[in-house]
Tab-separated table of C-alpha atoms and ligand atoms in Angstrom:
chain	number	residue	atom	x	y	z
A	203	UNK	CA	1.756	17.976	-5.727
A	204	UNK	CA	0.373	16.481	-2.372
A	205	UNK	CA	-3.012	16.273	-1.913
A	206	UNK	CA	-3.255	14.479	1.791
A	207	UNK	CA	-2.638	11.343	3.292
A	208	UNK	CA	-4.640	8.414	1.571
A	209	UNK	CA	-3.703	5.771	3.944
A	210	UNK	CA	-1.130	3.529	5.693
A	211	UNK	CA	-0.715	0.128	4.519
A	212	UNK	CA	-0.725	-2.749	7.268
A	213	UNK	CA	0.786	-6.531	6.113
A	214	UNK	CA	-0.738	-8.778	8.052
A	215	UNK	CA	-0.274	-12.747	7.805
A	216	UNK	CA	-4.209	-13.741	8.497
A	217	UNK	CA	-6.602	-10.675	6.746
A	218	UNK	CA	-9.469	-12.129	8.727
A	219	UNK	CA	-7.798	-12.599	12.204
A	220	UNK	CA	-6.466	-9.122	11.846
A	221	UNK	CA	-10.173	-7.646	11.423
A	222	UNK	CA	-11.301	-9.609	14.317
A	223	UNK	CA	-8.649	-8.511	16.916
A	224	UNK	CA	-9.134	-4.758	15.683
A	225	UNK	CA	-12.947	-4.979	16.132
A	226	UNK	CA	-12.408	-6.439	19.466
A	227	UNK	CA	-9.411	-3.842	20.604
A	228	UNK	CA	-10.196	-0.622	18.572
A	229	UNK	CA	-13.994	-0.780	18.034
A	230	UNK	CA	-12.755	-0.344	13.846
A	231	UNK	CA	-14.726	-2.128	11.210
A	232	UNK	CA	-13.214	-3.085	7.944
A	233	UNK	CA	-14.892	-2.825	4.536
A	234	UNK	CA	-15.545	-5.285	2.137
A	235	UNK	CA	-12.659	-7.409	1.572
A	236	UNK	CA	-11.111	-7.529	-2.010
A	237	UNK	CA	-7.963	-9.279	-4.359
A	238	UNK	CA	-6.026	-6.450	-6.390
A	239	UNK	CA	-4.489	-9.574	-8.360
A	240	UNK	CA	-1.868	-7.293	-10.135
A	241	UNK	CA	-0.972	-6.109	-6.944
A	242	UNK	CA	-1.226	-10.224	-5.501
A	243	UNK	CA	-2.721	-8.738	-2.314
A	244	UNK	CA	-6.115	-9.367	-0.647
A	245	UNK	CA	-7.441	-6.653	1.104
A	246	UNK	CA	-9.846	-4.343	3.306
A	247	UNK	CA	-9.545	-0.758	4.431
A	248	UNK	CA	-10.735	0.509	7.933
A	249	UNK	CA	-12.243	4.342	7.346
A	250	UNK	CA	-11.171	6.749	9.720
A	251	UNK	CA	-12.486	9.622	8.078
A	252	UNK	CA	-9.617	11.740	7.248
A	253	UNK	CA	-7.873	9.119	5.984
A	254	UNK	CA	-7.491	4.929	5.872
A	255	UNK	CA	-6.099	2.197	7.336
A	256	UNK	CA	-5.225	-0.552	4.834
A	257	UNK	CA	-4.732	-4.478	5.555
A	258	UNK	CA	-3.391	-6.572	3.050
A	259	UNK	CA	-2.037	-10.296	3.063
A	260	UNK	CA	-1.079	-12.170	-0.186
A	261	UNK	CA	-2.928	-13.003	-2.726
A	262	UNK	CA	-0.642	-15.819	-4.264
A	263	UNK	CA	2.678	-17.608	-3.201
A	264	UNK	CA	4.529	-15.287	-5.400
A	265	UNK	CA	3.095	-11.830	-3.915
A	266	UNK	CA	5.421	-8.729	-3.368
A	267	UNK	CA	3.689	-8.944	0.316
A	268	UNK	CA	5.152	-12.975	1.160
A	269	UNK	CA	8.161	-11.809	0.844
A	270	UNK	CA	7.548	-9.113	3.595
A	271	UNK	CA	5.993	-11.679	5.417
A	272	UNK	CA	8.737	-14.024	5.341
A	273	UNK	CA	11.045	-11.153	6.973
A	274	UNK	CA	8.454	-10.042	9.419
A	275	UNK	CA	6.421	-13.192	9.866
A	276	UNK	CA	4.251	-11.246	12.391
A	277	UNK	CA	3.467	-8.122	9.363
A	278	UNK	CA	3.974	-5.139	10.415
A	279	UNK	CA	3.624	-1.083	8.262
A	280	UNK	CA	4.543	-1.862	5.000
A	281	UNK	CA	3.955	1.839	3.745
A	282	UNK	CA	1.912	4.930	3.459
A	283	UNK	CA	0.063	6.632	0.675
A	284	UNK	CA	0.372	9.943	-0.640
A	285	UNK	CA	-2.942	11.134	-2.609
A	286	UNK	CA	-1.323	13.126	-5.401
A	287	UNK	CA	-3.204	15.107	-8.184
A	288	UNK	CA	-1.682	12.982	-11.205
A	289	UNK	CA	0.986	9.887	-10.835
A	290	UNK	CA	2.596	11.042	-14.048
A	291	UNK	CA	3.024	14.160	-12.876
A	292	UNK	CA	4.522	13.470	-9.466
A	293	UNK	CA	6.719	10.789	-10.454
A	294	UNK	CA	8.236	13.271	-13.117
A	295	UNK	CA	9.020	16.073	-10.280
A	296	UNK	CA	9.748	13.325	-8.134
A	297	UNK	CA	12.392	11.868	-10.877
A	298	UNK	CA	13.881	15.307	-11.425
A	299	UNK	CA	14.975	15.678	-7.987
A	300	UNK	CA	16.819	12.214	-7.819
A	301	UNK	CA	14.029	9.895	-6.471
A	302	UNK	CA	13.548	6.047	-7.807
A	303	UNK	CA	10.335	5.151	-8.285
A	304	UNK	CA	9.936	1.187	-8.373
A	305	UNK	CA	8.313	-1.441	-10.796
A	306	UNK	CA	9.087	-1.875	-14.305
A	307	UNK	CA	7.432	1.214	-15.433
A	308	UNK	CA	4.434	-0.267	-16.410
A	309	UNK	CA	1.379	1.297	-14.906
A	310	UNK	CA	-0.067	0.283	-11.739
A	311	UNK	CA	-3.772	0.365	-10.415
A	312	UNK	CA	-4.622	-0.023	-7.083
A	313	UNK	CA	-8.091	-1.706	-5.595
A	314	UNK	CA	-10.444	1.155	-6.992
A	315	UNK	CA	-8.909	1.053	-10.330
A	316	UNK	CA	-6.904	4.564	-9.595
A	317	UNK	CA	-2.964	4.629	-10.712
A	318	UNK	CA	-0.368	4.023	-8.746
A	319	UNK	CA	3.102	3.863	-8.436
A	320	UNK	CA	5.956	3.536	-5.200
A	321	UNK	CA	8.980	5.238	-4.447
A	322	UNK	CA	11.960	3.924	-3.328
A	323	UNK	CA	12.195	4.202	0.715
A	324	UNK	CA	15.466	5.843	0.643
A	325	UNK	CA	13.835	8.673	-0.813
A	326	UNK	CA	11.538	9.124	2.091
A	327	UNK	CA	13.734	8.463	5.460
A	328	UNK	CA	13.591	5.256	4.814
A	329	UNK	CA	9.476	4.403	4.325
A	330	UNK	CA	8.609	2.952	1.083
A	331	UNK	CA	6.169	5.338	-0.510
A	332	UNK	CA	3.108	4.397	-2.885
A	333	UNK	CA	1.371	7.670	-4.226
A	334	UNK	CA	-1.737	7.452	-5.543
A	335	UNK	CA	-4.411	9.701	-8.353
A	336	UNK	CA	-7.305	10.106	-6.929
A	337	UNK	CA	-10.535	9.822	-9.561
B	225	CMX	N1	9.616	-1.140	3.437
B	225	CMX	C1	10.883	-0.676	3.309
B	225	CMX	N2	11.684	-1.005	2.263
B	225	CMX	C2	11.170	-1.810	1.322
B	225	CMX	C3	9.859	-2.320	1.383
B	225	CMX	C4	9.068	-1.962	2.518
B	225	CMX	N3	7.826	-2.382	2.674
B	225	CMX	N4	9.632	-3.080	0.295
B	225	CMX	C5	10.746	-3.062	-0.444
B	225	CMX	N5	11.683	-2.304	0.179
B	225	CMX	C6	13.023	-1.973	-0.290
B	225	CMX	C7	13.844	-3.179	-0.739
B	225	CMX	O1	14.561	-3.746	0.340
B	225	CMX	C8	14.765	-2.553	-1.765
B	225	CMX	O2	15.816	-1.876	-1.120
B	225	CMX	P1	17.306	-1.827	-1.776
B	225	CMX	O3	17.163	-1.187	-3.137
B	225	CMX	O4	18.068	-0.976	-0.816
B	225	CMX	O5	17.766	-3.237	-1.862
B	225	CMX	C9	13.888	-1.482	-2.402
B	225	CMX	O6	12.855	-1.190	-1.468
B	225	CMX	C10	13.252	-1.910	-3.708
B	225	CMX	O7	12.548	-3.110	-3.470
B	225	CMX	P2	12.507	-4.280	-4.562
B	225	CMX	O8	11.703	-5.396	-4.014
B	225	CMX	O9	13.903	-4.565	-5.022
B	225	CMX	O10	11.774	-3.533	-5.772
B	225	CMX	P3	10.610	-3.987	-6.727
B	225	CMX	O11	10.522	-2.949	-7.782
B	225	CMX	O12	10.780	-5.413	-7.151
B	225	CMX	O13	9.263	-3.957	-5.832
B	225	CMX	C11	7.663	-2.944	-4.351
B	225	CMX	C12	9.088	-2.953	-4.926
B	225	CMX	C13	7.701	-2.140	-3.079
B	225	CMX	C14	6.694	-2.279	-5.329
B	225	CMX	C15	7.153	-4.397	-4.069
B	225	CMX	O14	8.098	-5.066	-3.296
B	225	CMX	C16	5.860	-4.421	-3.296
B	225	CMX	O15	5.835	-4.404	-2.066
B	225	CMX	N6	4.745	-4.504	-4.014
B	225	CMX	C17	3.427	-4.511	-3.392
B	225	CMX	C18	2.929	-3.111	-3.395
B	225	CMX	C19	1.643	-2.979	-2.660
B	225	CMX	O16	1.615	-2.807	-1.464
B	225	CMX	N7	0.523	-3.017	-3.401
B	225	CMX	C20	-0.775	-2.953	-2.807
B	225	CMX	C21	-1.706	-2.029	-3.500
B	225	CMX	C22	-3.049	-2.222	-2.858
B	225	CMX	C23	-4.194	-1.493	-3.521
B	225	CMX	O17	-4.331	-0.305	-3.200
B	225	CMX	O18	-4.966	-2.097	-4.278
């Protein structure tokens, strides 16, 4: 049902600052930054090859990710992403074995246009969870 580790997700209260003081600590680059507007995040993804690092601040006031922010005004992980081969099909298994997944069941695209969908933290030792269908 796994297919890798896509990426881990990084909520970060100034996108741009955040690039600059990787850049100038890490060496990383991020990509081209975009707005997932469903999502109400703006965003950019550092490549490391095997698998990504994602940055994300709100989009609007009312973003899932300003509420983070207002608990950890700093940001901080806000989860990791499972590539899976269909979200359907894992959430099914996933459902069948007692997890929650989140949202109100209507379907969820991330960046790219791929579907999405999170699972509660308590089902993962306390992480919240998105998995992701790769195209
Ligand atoms: N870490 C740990 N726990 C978290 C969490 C986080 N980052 N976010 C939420 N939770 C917990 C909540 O405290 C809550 O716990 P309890 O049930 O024990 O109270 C539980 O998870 C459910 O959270 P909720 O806010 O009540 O549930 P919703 O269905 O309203 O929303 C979520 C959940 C995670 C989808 C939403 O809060 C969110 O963060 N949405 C943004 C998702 C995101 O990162 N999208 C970016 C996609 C980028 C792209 O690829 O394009």
């Amino acid at each position: 049902m796994i297919a890798g580790l896509s990426h881990v997700s990084i909520v970060v209260p100034d996108l741009n600052a955040a690039a600059a003081k990787l850049k100038e600590t890490w060496g990383l680059d991020i990509g081209e930054i975009a707005v997932n507007e469903q999502q109400g995040v703006r965003l950019a993804y550092v490549d490391l090859g095997n698998a990504k690092i994602e940055l994300m601040e709100p989009s609007r006031a009312d973003s899932p990710v300003a509420k983070f922010l207002e608990k950890n005004p700093k940001g901080g992980i806000h989860h990791f992403c499972l590539a899976v081969d269909t979200v359907d099909g894992a959430a099914t298994s996933l459902g069948q074995k007692g997890a929650q997944m989140l949202g109100d069941g209507k379907p969820q695209k991330n960046v790219h246009g791929e579907r999405i969908a999170f699972v509660h933290p308590k089902d993962f030792l306390g992480a919240l969870v998105e998995i992701e269908e790769k195209t």
